[in-house]
Short mmCIF file of C-alpha atoms in Angstrom, two decimals:
data_model
loop_
_atom_site.label_atom_id
_atom_site.label_comp_id
_atom_site.label_asym_id
_atom_site.label_seq_id
_atom_site.Cartn_x
_atom_site.Cartn_y
_atom_site.Cartn_z
CA MET E 1 38.42 8.36 0.99
CA ALA E 2 40.01 5.79 3.28
CA GLY E 3 37.52 3.47 4.89
CA TRP E 4 35.06 3.43 2.02
CA SER E 5 34.72 -0.05 0.67
CA GLY E 6 32.73 -1.67 -2.08
CA PRO E 7 32.93 -1.48 -5.81
CA PRO E 8 34.53 1.57 -7.39
CA CYS E 9 32.04 4.21 -8.51
CA PRO E 10 32.10 5.45 -12.07
CA PRO E 11 32.51 9.21 -12.40
CA VAL E 12 29.28 11.18 -12.71
CA ARG E 13 28.40 11.68 -16.32
CA ALA E 14 27.41 15.19 -17.24
CA GLY E 15 23.77 15.56 -18.11
CA VAL E 16 22.58 12.24 -16.72
CA VAL E 17 19.77 13.90 -14.86
CA ASP E 18 18.86 15.96 -17.91
CA SER E 19 18.60 12.74 -19.90
CA LEU E 20 15.53 11.90 -17.82
CA ARG E 21 13.52 14.91 -18.92
CA GLY E 22 9.98 13.91 -19.59
CA SER E 23 9.84 10.73 -17.54
CA SER E 24 9.78 10.64 -13.76
CA LEU E 25 11.93 7.86 -12.39
CA ARG E 26 10.36 6.53 -9.19
CA ILE E 27 12.84 5.11 -6.68
CA ALA E 28 11.52 3.47 -3.52
CA VAL E 29 13.75 3.08 -0.48
CA ALA E 30 12.82 0.16 1.79
CA SER E 31 14.56 -2.28 4.12
CA GLY E 32 12.45 -4.90 5.84
CA LYS E 33 14.24 -4.26 9.12
CA GLY E 34 13.47 -1.06 10.97
CA GLY E 35 16.23 1.39 11.80
CA THR E 36 18.64 0.45 9.03
CA GLY E 37 18.82 4.02 7.75
CA LYS E 38 16.14 4.18 5.05
CA THR E 39 15.31 7.81 5.71
CA THR E 40 18.98 8.78 6.04
CA ILE E 41 19.74 7.18 2.66
CA ALA E 42 16.58 8.44 0.95
CA ALA E 43 17.21 12.01 2.16
CA SER E 44 20.88 11.85 1.10
CA LEU E 45 19.90 10.68 -2.35
CA ALA E 46 17.35 13.50 -2.61
CA LEU E 47 19.86 16.14 -1.47
CA SER E 48 22.49 14.80 -3.90
CA LEU E 49 20.07 15.05 -6.80
CA ALA E 50 19.14 18.56 -5.73
CA ALA E 51 22.85 19.47 -5.68
CA ALA E 52 23.14 18.13 -9.23
CA GLY E 53 20.41 20.55 -10.29
CA SER E 54 17.51 18.14 -10.23
CA PRO E 55 15.62 18.47 -6.94
CA PRO E 56 13.30 15.47 -6.68
CA LEU E 57 9.86 14.96 -5.23
CA PHE E 58 10.28 13.23 -1.87
CA LEU E 59 7.39 11.18 -0.48
CA ASP E 60 7.51 10.10 3.15
CA CYS E 61 5.35 6.96 2.94
CA ASP E 62 6.00 5.90 6.54
CA VAL E 63 2.61 7.30 7.51
CA GLU E 64 2.55 5.62 10.92
CA ALA E 65 5.78 7.29 11.99
CA PRO E 66 6.86 9.84 9.38
CA ASN E 67 10.17 11.47 10.24
CA ALA E 68 11.94 12.50 7.03
CA HIS E 69 10.89 16.10 7.78
CA LEU E 70 13.46 16.08 10.59
CA ILE E 71 16.23 15.96 7.96
CA LEU E 72 14.61 17.74 5.03
CA HIS E 73 12.77 20.52 6.95
CA PRO E 74 9.80 21.09 4.66
CA ASN E 75 7.45 24.03 4.99
CA LEU E 76 4.20 22.05 4.97
CA GLY E 77 1.64 24.50 3.62
CA ARG E 78 -0.69 22.25 1.66
CA ARG E 79 -3.01 19.88 3.50
CA GLU E 80 -5.73 17.48 2.56
CA ASP E 81 -7.67 14.97 4.65
CA VAL E 82 -7.71 11.30 3.70
CA ALA E 83 -11.01 9.54 4.26
CA ILE E 84 -12.32 6.08 3.55
CA LEU E 85 -15.99 5.38 2.88
CA ILE E 86 -17.70 3.52 5.71
CA PRO E 87 -21.06 1.82 5.09
CA ARG E 88 -24.22 3.05 6.75
CA VAL E 89 -27.18 0.69 6.73
CA ASP E 90 -30.78 1.86 6.67
CA GLU E 91 -31.92 -0.65 9.29
CA ALA E 92 -35.63 0.08 8.77
CA ALA E 93 -35.41 -1.01 5.13
CA CYS E 94 -32.88 -3.83 5.71
CA THR E 95 -34.16 -7.42 5.35
CA HIS E 96 -31.16 -8.81 7.29
CA CYS E 97 -30.39 -11.21 4.49
CA GLY E 98 -26.73 -11.26 5.52
CA ARG E 99 -25.28 -10.66 2.06
CA CYS E 100 -23.16 -7.69 3.22
CA ALA E 101 -21.53 -9.72 6.00
CA GLU E 102 -20.94 -12.58 3.58
CA VAL E 103 -19.07 -10.45 1.02
CA CYS E 104 -17.03 -8.44 3.53
CA GLN E 105 -13.65 -10.13 3.56
CA TYR E 106 -12.58 -7.97 6.54
CA HIS E 107 -15.61 -8.95 8.67
CA ALA E 108 -16.29 -5.28 9.27
CA ILE E 109 -20.04 -5.73 9.00
CA ALA E 110 -22.06 -8.34 10.88
CA VAL E 111 -25.71 -9.30 10.67
CA LEU E 112 -26.81 -10.51 14.08
CA GLY E 113 -30.43 -11.61 13.98
CA LYS E 114 -32.32 -8.37 13.32
CA ARG E 115 -29.34 -6.11 13.88
CA VAL E 116 -26.63 -4.99 11.46
CA MET E 117 -23.39 -3.71 12.93
CA VAL E 118 -20.57 -1.90 11.21
CA PHE E 119 -17.07 -1.98 12.71
CA PRO E 120 -15.30 1.07 11.25
CA PRO E 121 -11.80 0.10 12.46
CA LEU E 122 -12.02 -3.13 10.46
CA CYS E 123 -13.50 -1.52 7.34
CA HIS E 124 -11.17 -1.05 4.36
CA GLY E 125 -13.71 1.11 2.51
CA CYS E 126 -13.85 -1.25 -0.47
CA GLY E 127 -17.57 -0.70 -1.12
CA SER E 128 -18.40 -4.41 -1.64
CA CYS E 129 -21.28 -4.36 0.85
CA ARG E 130 -22.93 -1.39 -0.87
CA GLU E 131 -22.42 -2.97 -4.30
CA GLN E 132 -23.81 -6.33 -3.25
CA CYS E 133 -26.77 -5.25 -1.11
CA PRO E 134 -29.82 -6.62 -2.96
CA GLU E 135 -32.11 -4.09 -1.24
CA HIS E 136 -29.86 -1.07 -1.95
CA VAL E 137 -30.15 0.11 1.64
CA ILE E 138 -26.42 0.71 2.22
CA SER E 139 -24.99 4.18 1.72
CA GLU E 140 -21.50 5.38 2.54
CA THR E 141 -20.13 8.14 4.74
CA PRO E 142 -16.56 9.40 4.71
CA SER E 143 -14.45 8.71 7.78
CA VAL E 144 -11.21 10.68 8.06
CA ILE E 145 -8.25 8.40 8.86
CA GLY E 146 -5.32 10.70 8.16
CA VAL E 147 -3.94 13.74 6.41
CA LEU E 148 -1.61 14.57 3.54
CA GLU E 149 0.83 17.45 3.82
CA ALA E 150 3.16 18.98 1.26
CA GLY E 151 5.51 21.89 0.75
CA PRO E 152 9.00 22.91 -0.33
CA ALA E 153 11.92 21.46 1.63
CA ARG E 154 15.70 21.93 1.81
CA ALA E 155 17.59 22.52 -1.42
CA GLY E 156 14.46 22.94 -3.52
CA ILE E 157 13.21 19.41 -2.85
CA ALA E 158 9.43 19.05 -3.20
CA PHE E 159 8.25 17.24 -0.08
CA ALA E 160 5.01 15.43 0.71
CA ARG E 161 3.98 13.03 3.42
CA GLY E 162 0.99 11.18 4.78
CA VAL E 163 0.14 11.03 8.47
CA LEU E 164 -2.16 8.30 9.75
CA ASN E 165 -4.31 9.42 12.68
CA ILE E 166 -3.42 7.86 16.03
CA GLY E 167 -5.56 4.77 16.65
CA GLU E 168 -6.33 4.21 12.98
CA PRO E 169 -5.19 0.76 11.87
CA MET E 170 -4.96 1.17 8.10
CA ALA E 171 -1.97 2.86 6.54
CA GLY E 172 -2.62 1.61 3.01
CA PRO E 173 -5.30 4.08 1.92
CA VAL E 174 -3.22 7.04 3.16
CA ILE E 175 -0.15 5.87 1.23
CA ARG E 176 -2.20 5.19 -1.91
CA ARG E 177 -3.75 8.65 -1.75
CA LEU E 178 -0.37 10.29 -1.07
CA LYS E 179 1.05 8.75 -4.25
CA GLN E 180 -1.87 10.08 -6.31
CA TRP E 181 -1.94 13.50 -4.66
CA ALA E 182 1.71 14.50 -4.84
CA LYS E 183 2.55 14.71 -8.53
CA PRO E 184 6.09 15.22 -9.85
CA GLU E 185 6.89 17.82 -12.48
CA ALA E 186 7.67 16.41 -15.91
CA GLY E 187 10.95 14.51 -15.59
CA GLN E 188 11.30 15.16 -11.86
CA PRO E 189 12.61 12.05 -10.09
CA VAL E 190 10.51 10.73 -7.22
CA ILE E 191 12.00 9.23 -4.07
CA LEU E 192 9.64 7.23 -1.89
CA ASP E 193 10.73 6.57 1.68
CA ALA E 194 8.89 3.35 2.60
CA PRO E 195 7.96 2.15 6.08
CA PRO E 196 9.78 -0.81 7.67
CA GLY E 197 8.39 -4.33 7.40
CA THR E 198 7.17 -6.31 4.43
CA SER E 199 3.38 -6.14 4.72
CA CYS E 200 0.63 -4.05 3.10
CA PRO E 201 1.99 -0.55 3.83
CA VAL E 202 5.35 -1.48 2.29
CA VAL E 203 3.75 -3.08 -0.76
CA GLU E 204 1.53 -0.03 -1.19
CA SER E 205 4.61 2.24 -1.00
CA ILE E 206 6.82 0.38 -3.45
CA ARG E 207 4.28 -0.80 -6.02
CA ARG E 208 4.34 1.01 -9.36
CA THR E 209 7.83 2.32 -8.78
CA ASP E 210 10.74 1.73 -11.15
CA PHE E 211 13.46 0.69 -8.76
CA LEU E 212 13.80 -0.49 -5.19
CA LEU E 213 16.78 0.55 -3.10
CA LEU E 214 17.05 -1.79 -0.12
CA VAL E 215 18.97 -0.43 2.84
CA THR E 216 20.38 -3.05 5.15
CA GLU E 217 23.02 -3.52 7.80
CA PRO E 218 25.57 -6.34 7.84
CA THR E 219 24.15 -8.20 10.82
CA PRO E 220 22.09 -11.40 11.11
CA PHE E 221 19.05 -9.18 11.75
CA GLY E 222 19.69 -7.06 8.69
CA LEU E 223 20.21 -10.17 6.57
CA HIS E 224 17.10 -11.95 7.81
CA ASP E 225 14.84 -9.02 7.00
CA LEU E 226 16.67 -8.19 3.77
CA LYS E 227 15.78 -11.66 2.49
CA LEU E 228 12.10 -10.99 3.20
CA ALA E 229 12.24 -7.62 1.45
CA VAL E 230 13.96 -9.19 -1.55
CA GLU E 231 11.19 -11.79 -1.76
CA VAL E 232 8.53 -9.06 -1.72
CA SER E 233 10.26 -7.09 -4.46
CA ARG E 234 10.59 -10.21 -6.59
CA GLU E 235 6.86 -10.83 -6.20
CA LEU E 236 6.34 -7.31 -7.54
CA GLY E 237 8.95 -7.73 -10.28
CA LEU E 238 10.99 -4.72 -9.15
CA PRO E 239 14.70 -4.33 -9.94
CA ILE E 240 16.72 -4.09 -6.72
CA GLY E 241 19.90 -2.41 -5.56
CA ILE E 242 21.42 -2.76 -2.10
CA VAL E 243 22.90 -0.13 0.20
CA ILE E 244 24.86 -1.52 3.12
CA ASN E 245 24.70 0.91 6.01
CA ARG E 246 26.83 0.68 9.16
CA ASP E 247 29.40 -1.22 7.15
CA GLY E 248 32.00 -2.71 9.47
CA VAL E 249 29.69 -3.99 12.19
CA GLY E 250 28.42 -7.56 12.22
CA ASN E 251 29.58 -10.14 9.72
CA ALA E 252 29.90 -10.93 6.01
CA GLY E 253 26.50 -12.63 5.73
CA VAL E 254 24.82 -9.84 3.77
CA GLU E 255 27.70 -9.58 1.28
CA GLU E 256 27.64 -13.35 0.74
CA TYR E 257 23.88 -13.39 0.27
CA CYS E 258 24.03 -10.53 -2.25
CA ARG E 259 26.77 -12.36 -4.17
CA GLU E 260 24.82 -15.63 -4.22
CA GLU E 261 21.61 -13.91 -5.28
CA ASP E 262 23.36 -11.64 -7.76
CA LEU E 263 22.06 -8.50 -6.05
CA PRO E 264 24.10 -5.40 -6.87
CA ILE E 265 25.53 -3.56 -3.86
CA LEU E 266 25.43 0.06 -4.94
CA LEU E 267 26.90 1.72 -1.88
CA HIS E 268 28.55 1.05 1.48
CA ILE E 269 28.19 3.59 4.29
CA PRO E 270 30.72 2.90 7.05
CA TYR E 271 29.79 2.58 10.68
CA GLU E 272 31.07 5.80 12.17
CA ARG E 273 30.42 7.74 15.34
CA ALA E 274 30.35 11.05 13.46
CA VAL E 275 27.46 9.81 11.26
CA ALA E 276 25.48 8.63 14.27
CA GLU E 277 26.05 11.95 16.03
CA ALA E 278 24.93 13.96 13.03
CA THR E 279 21.76 11.97 12.40
CA ALA E 280 20.97 12.12 16.11
CA ARG E 281 20.96 15.92 15.71
CA GLY E 282 18.67 15.82 12.70
CA ARG E 283 21.46 16.57 10.24
CA SER E 284 21.92 14.74 6.99
CA LEU E 285 24.64 12.25 6.23
CA LEU E 286 25.92 14.68 3.59
CA ASP E 287 26.43 17.38 6.21
CA VAL E 288 29.15 15.18 7.76
CA HIS E 289 30.38 13.61 4.53
CA PRO E 290 29.84 16.05 1.67
CA GLU E 291 32.07 13.88 -0.51
CA LEU E 292 29.30 11.24 -0.47
CA GLU E 293 27.23 13.50 -2.71
CA THR E 294 28.98 12.28 -5.86
CA ARG E 295 28.60 8.69 -4.63
CA PHE E 296 24.84 9.14 -4.34
CA GLN E 297 24.75 10.79 -7.75
CA ALA E 298 26.61 7.74 -9.08
CA VAL E 299 24.06 5.46 -7.41
CA PHE E 300 21.35 7.41 -9.20
CA GLU E 301 23.16 6.91 -12.49
CA MET E 302 23.41 3.18 -11.87
CA ILE E 303 19.68 3.12 -11.21
CA VAL E 304 18.98 5.07 -14.40
CA ASP E 305 21.10 2.55 -16.31
CA ALA E 306 19.44 -0.45 -14.65
CA VAL E 307 15.94 0.85 -15.35
CA GLY E 308 16.93 1.90 -18.87
CA ALA E 309 18.34 -1.55 -19.58
CA ARG E 310 15.01 -3.13 -18.67
CA ALA E 311 12.88 -0.70 -20.63
CA MET X 1 -31.39 -24.03 23.63
CA THR X 2 -27.69 -24.44 22.97
CA ILE X 3 -24.47 -22.77 24.05
CA LEU X 4 -21.18 -22.34 22.23
CA VAL X 5 -17.89 -23.28 23.89
CA THR X 6 -14.52 -22.43 22.31
CA THR X 7 -12.24 -25.47 22.24
CA SER X 8 -8.92 -26.61 20.83
CA GLY X 9 -10.37 -29.96 19.65
CA PRO X 10 -13.62 -31.33 18.21
CA GLU X 11 -14.73 -33.43 21.23
CA LEU X 12 -16.68 -32.71 24.39
CA ASP X 13 -13.59 -33.73 26.37
CA SER X 14 -11.30 -31.55 24.29
CA PRO X 15 -9.46 -28.80 26.17
CA VAL X 16 -11.07 -25.39 26.08
CA ASP X 17 -9.48 -22.63 23.99
CA PRO X 18 -9.60 -19.33 25.90
CA ARG X 19 -9.48 -17.19 22.73
CA PHE X 20 -12.93 -16.44 21.37
CA GLY X 21 -12.24 -15.28 17.80
CA ARG X 22 -9.12 -17.41 17.35
CA ALA X 23 -10.28 -20.69 18.91
CA ALA X 24 -9.65 -23.81 16.81
CA TYR X 25 -13.22 -25.11 17.24
CA PHE X 26 -16.65 -23.88 18.21
CA LEU X 27 -18.54 -26.60 20.07
CA VAL X 28 -22.29 -26.01 19.98
CA VAL X 29 -23.66 -27.97 22.93
CA ASP X 30 -27.09 -28.66 24.36
CA PRO X 31 -26.36 -28.23 28.09
CA VAL X 32 -29.21 -30.52 29.12
CA SER X 33 -28.59 -33.53 26.90
CA SER X 34 -24.87 -32.80 26.26
CA ASP X 35 -25.49 -33.43 22.56
CA TYR X 36 -22.95 -31.42 20.61
CA LYS X 37 -21.62 -30.54 17.19
CA ALA X 38 -18.08 -29.32 16.50
CA HIS X 39 -17.46 -26.58 13.92
CA PRO X 40 -13.90 -25.71 12.88
CA ASN X 41 -13.40 -21.94 13.18
CA PRO X 42 -13.35 -20.54 9.64
CA ALA X 43 -11.61 -17.36 10.87
CA LEU X 44 -8.70 -19.17 12.53
CA ASP X 45 -6.20 -17.74 10.05
CA ALA X 46 -8.12 -14.59 9.07
CA ALA X 47 -6.00 -11.46 8.88
CA GLY X 48 -8.51 -9.51 10.92
CA GLY X 49 -12.11 -9.45 12.04
CA ALA X 50 -11.99 -12.90 13.63
CA GLY X 51 -14.01 -11.68 16.61
CA THR X 52 -16.85 -10.25 14.54
CA GLN X 53 -16.91 -13.35 12.37
CA ALA X 54 -17.11 -15.61 15.43
CA ALA X 55 -19.94 -13.49 16.84
CA GLN X 56 -21.73 -13.71 13.52
CA PHE X 57 -21.34 -17.49 13.62
CA ALA X 58 -22.68 -17.69 17.19
CA SER X 59 -25.66 -15.58 16.15
CA SER X 60 -26.37 -17.74 13.10
CA GLN X 61 -26.34 -20.84 15.34
CA GLY X 62 -28.96 -19.24 17.58
CA VAL X 63 -27.05 -20.01 20.79
CA GLU X 64 -28.18 -18.42 24.05
CA ALA X 65 -24.66 -18.09 25.44
CA VAL X 66 -21.01 -18.34 24.46
CA VAL X 67 -18.40 -19.62 26.90
CA SER X 68 -14.80 -18.52 26.35
CA GLY X 69 -11.78 -17.07 28.13
CA ALA X 70 -12.06 -13.50 26.88
CA PHE X 71 -14.04 -11.36 24.45
CA GLY X 72 -12.35 -8.58 22.51
CA PRO X 73 -14.10 -5.24 21.95
CA ASN X 74 -15.56 -6.05 18.52
CA ALA X 75 -16.81 -9.49 19.55
CA PHE X 76 -18.16 -8.07 22.80
CA GLN X 77 -20.10 -5.35 21.02
CA ALA X 78 -21.49 -7.77 18.42
CA LEU X 79 -22.49 -10.46 20.93
CA GLU X 80 -24.13 -7.87 23.14
CA ALA X 81 -26.13 -6.55 20.16
CA ALA X 82 -27.14 -10.09 19.28
CA GLY X 83 -28.40 -10.59 22.84
CA ILE X 84 -26.03 -13.51 23.47
CA VAL X 85 -24.80 -14.05 27.03
CA MET X 86 -21.00 -14.06 27.39
CA SER X 87 -19.74 -16.44 30.08
CA LEU X 88 -16.16 -16.84 31.24
CA LEU X 89 -14.50 -20.26 31.43
CA GLY X 90 -13.08 -19.83 34.91
CA PRO X 91 -11.29 -22.99 36.03
CA ALA X 92 -13.00 -25.27 33.45
CA ALA X 93 -10.34 -27.19 31.52
CA THR X 94 -12.52 -29.16 29.08
CA ALA X 95 -15.69 -28.36 27.18
CA ARG X 96 -17.58 -30.89 29.31
CA GLN X 97 -16.52 -29.15 32.54
CA ALA X 98 -17.48 -25.76 31.07
CA VAL X 99 -20.92 -27.04 30.03
CA GLU X 100 -21.55 -28.56 33.47
CA ALA X 101 -20.49 -25.36 35.19
CA TYR X 102 -22.75 -23.35 32.88
CA ARG X 103 -25.69 -25.68 33.57
CA ASP X 104 -25.13 -25.30 37.32
CA GLY X 105 -24.98 -21.53 37.00
CA ARG X 106 -21.38 -21.41 38.24
CA LEU X 107 -19.89 -19.37 35.39
CA GLU X 108 -19.16 -15.70 35.74
CA ARG X 109 -20.44 -13.39 33.01
CA ALA X 110 -18.16 -11.08 31.03
CA THR X 111 -19.32 -7.52 31.61
CA LEU X 112 -16.52 -5.72 29.75
CA PRO X 113 -14.40 -6.45 26.66
CA SER X 114 -11.00 -7.88 27.52
CA ARG X 115 -8.57 -5.61 25.71
CA SER X 116 -7.91 -3.94 22.40
CA GLY X 117 -8.31 -6.57 19.71
CA ARG X 118 -5.73 -7.19 17.06
CA ARG X 119 -6.68 -5.05 14.10
CA GLY X 120 -5.79 -4.92 10.46
#
């Protein structure tokens, strides 16, 4: 199609999805910068795999602002609370030795003279205070910080997401639990839609995946945050592929950076009013450009090859 | 008895630092003799919990009051539980001015936490 740029795509090989039977390939979609189109790309990849006869498990890991359901329309029937364990100190038996406050790296527990105070919003539920208390006077009580939800979505996609309760500061435990809770079928690919940024919630989302698809836009902002995301993925030793969204705006900085750093650009999505209008109505990119389906299937094949080459 | 003043430097004439948990230094001062000792804030670069850590430090120093620009909700709660008076800097620009104002009873007390602290 005119207007599509980037490297030519190989034709889809028959049976490439079948070749994965038995092992679940986990592909994380992240970006650094917010609003580059992570969810649009992740949902399109999921729908393309479903169209090829292999509906994936889709995990919306952006637990602070999950929104992939707006494109994939899941019927969320399964629910489970996520809780972390908050310490409770038996003050009558406490000697106020201060050991708990000393070992808490989050400063969520303070010993102030003859008082012990717990600050639940700071607590990460690690259990160090309970472990280290020489008097064994610390017990733990669950504190609900969010919920997991799952159910079938469009085109047979299995959908699951985490939702962090408003006012709760810690996304990490919800994402970690989501990844344990929602299990793929044997051989079912998993697509993880990561939150923006490069801090703990992103690391929690992309760790222990097989491949990282970084969605960026060709602007100085996209480039700046892409560099950060690339650094994070290198720390984690993840293979990377780039998707340039809104191709045609901005400048050539992203392309140059990818060339210099030897980062494969797997797909270009042009900047188009029709795409913006469709996503603004909660429709998928593939609804406007069905011909992209084979492109996404080809991206999946490239990922399979890249992961296979490393194995 | 001593008081703790948050400062940006280690001297009595150093400028005050209005942030309680994120101040560069904690100056523990005897308001009568003006003897003092400067402690670098160990939580200066902490990811979170700087306020509770600072309160814990104040408590461990046995100060009767802390003088700073603002106290976040966690620090406020902890200092209140520790029975430590929270005084506001007002127009004091240096630790010495803050200590003198405290000694003369010219400092206003903080009765509410300032705002939602930075968390996480």
